[in-house]
Amino acid sequence: MSGEAPCCFSVTASSPHVLHNLLNKLTQLERYEEGLAKAPAPPPVDFISQPVDITEVCTSPLVMAQQLTHVELEKLSYIGPEEFVQAFAKDNLDACYKDLKKTSNLECYIQWFNRLSYLVATHACMLERRTG
């Protein structure tokens, strides 16, 4: 035996794999954030004069729900724990404003969620009018 613990060998053996996965994740995150920066601002909520019927876009509610779930999980996967800490840490407001870091992924998710909520509420109201 060389005196090295077996666990140290397994850690050094898996290091390249971990580093490769980390690099891939960081590259993916960087591309996503660049895409967010280049994307135009979403239109205001009241931009629709004639709401679109969701059933014309996707006839199956199950497929629509699955697709929205996939979009939500993708958007959530880009939010890092540091964004939540930054957004919710209110211990020292002065230090918080001086050391403000971007929480663009969290903000993007919140905007998307608000637009989705508005869409669902609008569609629910349209259905209520039809049946009423």
PDB file of C-alpha atoms in Angstrom, residues 29-81:
ATOM      1  CA  LEU A  29     -25.861  28.677 -17.582  1.00  0.00           C
ATOM      2  CA  GLU A  30     -23.733  31.300 -19.327  1.00  0.00           C
ATOM      3  CA  ARG A  31     -25.534  30.709 -22.646  1.00  0.00           C
ATOM      4  CA  TYR A  32     -28.903  30.953 -20.922  1.00  0.00           C
ATOM      5  CA  GLU A  33     -27.984  34.227 -19.199  1.00  0.00           C
ATOM      6  CA  GLU A  34     -26.633  35.663 -22.466  1.00  0.00           C
ATOM      7  CA  GLY A  35     -29.932  34.719 -24.099  1.00  0.00           C
ATOM      8  CA  LEU A  36     -31.825  36.488 -21.320  1.00  0.00           C
ATOM      9  CA  ALA A  37     -29.744  39.611 -21.805  1.00  0.00           C
ATOM     10  CA  LYS A  38     -30.378  39.610 -25.576  1.00  0.00           C
ATOM     11  CA  ALA A  39     -34.096  38.827 -25.342  1.00  0.00           C
ATOM     12  CA  PRO A  40     -36.467  41.745 -25.769  1.00  0.00           C
ATOM     13  CA  ALA A  41     -38.490  42.822 -22.771  1.00  0.00           C
ATOM     14  CA  PRO A  42     -41.822  41.040 -22.517  1.00  0.00           C
ATOM     15  CA  PRO A  43     -44.780  43.114 -23.641  1.00  0.00           C
ATOM     16  CA  PRO A  44     -46.999  44.636 -20.975  1.00  0.00           C
ATOM     17  CA  VAL A  45     -49.838  42.483 -19.724  1.00  0.00           C
ATOM     18  CA  ASP A  46     -52.557  44.650 -21.263  1.00  0.00           C
ATOM     19  CA  PHE A  47     -51.158  44.357 -24.807  1.00  0.00           C
ATOM     20  CA  ILE A  48     -53.762  41.817 -25.903  1.00  0.00           C
ATOM     21  CA  SER A  49     -56.965  43.315 -27.240  1.00  0.00           C
ATOM     22  CA  GLN A  50     -58.296  39.951 -28.415  1.00  0.00           C
ATOM     23  CA  PRO A  51     -57.195  37.092 -26.130  1.00  0.00           C
ATOM     24  CA  VAL A  52     -56.178  33.898 -27.896  1.00  0.00           C
ATOM     25  CA  ASP A  53     -58.075  30.732 -27.090  1.00  0.00           C
ATOM     26  CA  ILE A  54     -55.566  28.289 -25.607  1.00  0.00           C
ATOM     27  CA  THR A  55     -57.441  25.334 -27.070  1.00  0.00           C
ATOM     28  CA  GLU A  56     -56.569  26.645 -30.545  1.00  0.00           C
ATOM     29  CA  VAL A  57     -52.870  26.474 -29.678  1.00  0.00           C
ATOM     30  CA  CYS A  58     -52.968  23.051 -28.036  1.00  0.00           C
ATOM     31  CA  THR A  59     -56.080  20.906 -28.108  1.00  0.00           C
ATOM     32  CA  SER A  60     -55.019  18.573 -25.292  1.00  0.00           C
ATOM     33  CA  PRO A  61     -54.929  20.027 -21.757  1.00  0.00           C
ATOM     34  CA  LEU A  62     -52.638  17.168 -20.699  1.00  0.00           C
ATOM     35  CA  VAL A  63     -50.063  17.967 -23.397  1.00  0.00           C
ATOM     36  CA  MET A  64     -50.274  21.682 -22.557  1.00  0.00           C
ATOM     37  CA  ALA A  65     -49.701  20.949 -18.852  1.00  0.00           C
ATOM     38  CA  GLN A  66     -46.747  18.673 -19.648  1.00  0.00           C
ATOM     39  CA  GLN A  67     -45.140  21.289 -21.894  1.00  0.00           C
ATOM     40  CA  LEU A  68     -45.604  24.024 -19.296  1.00  0.00           C
ATOM     41  CA  THR A  69     -44.085  21.722 -16.670  1.00  0.00           C
ATOM     42  CA  HIS A  70     -41.029  21.157 -18.872  1.00  0.00           C
ATOM     43  CA  VAL A  71     -40.620  24.904 -19.395  1.00  0.00           C
ATOM     44  CA  GLU A  72     -40.981  25.560 -15.684  1.00  0.00           C
ATOM     45  CA  LEU A  73     -38.431  22.904 -14.715  1.00  0.00           C
ATOM     46  CA  GLU A  74     -35.965  24.273 -17.254  1.00  0.00           C
ATOM     47  CA  LYS A  75     -36.349  27.822 -15.957  1.00  0.00           C
ATOM     48  CA  LEU A  76     -36.052  26.633 -12.344  1.00  0.00           C
ATOM     49  CA  SER A  77     -32.878  24.675 -13.135  1.00  0.00           C
ATOM     50  CA  TYR A  78     -31.022  27.905 -13.922  1.00  0.00           C
ATOM     51  CA  ILE A  79     -31.792  29.539 -10.579  1.00  0.00           C
ATOM     52  CA  GLY A  80     -28.894  29.085  -8.195  1.00  0.00           C
ATOM     53  CA  PRO A  81     -29.178  29.048  -4.412  1.00  0.00           C
TER      54      PRO A  81
END
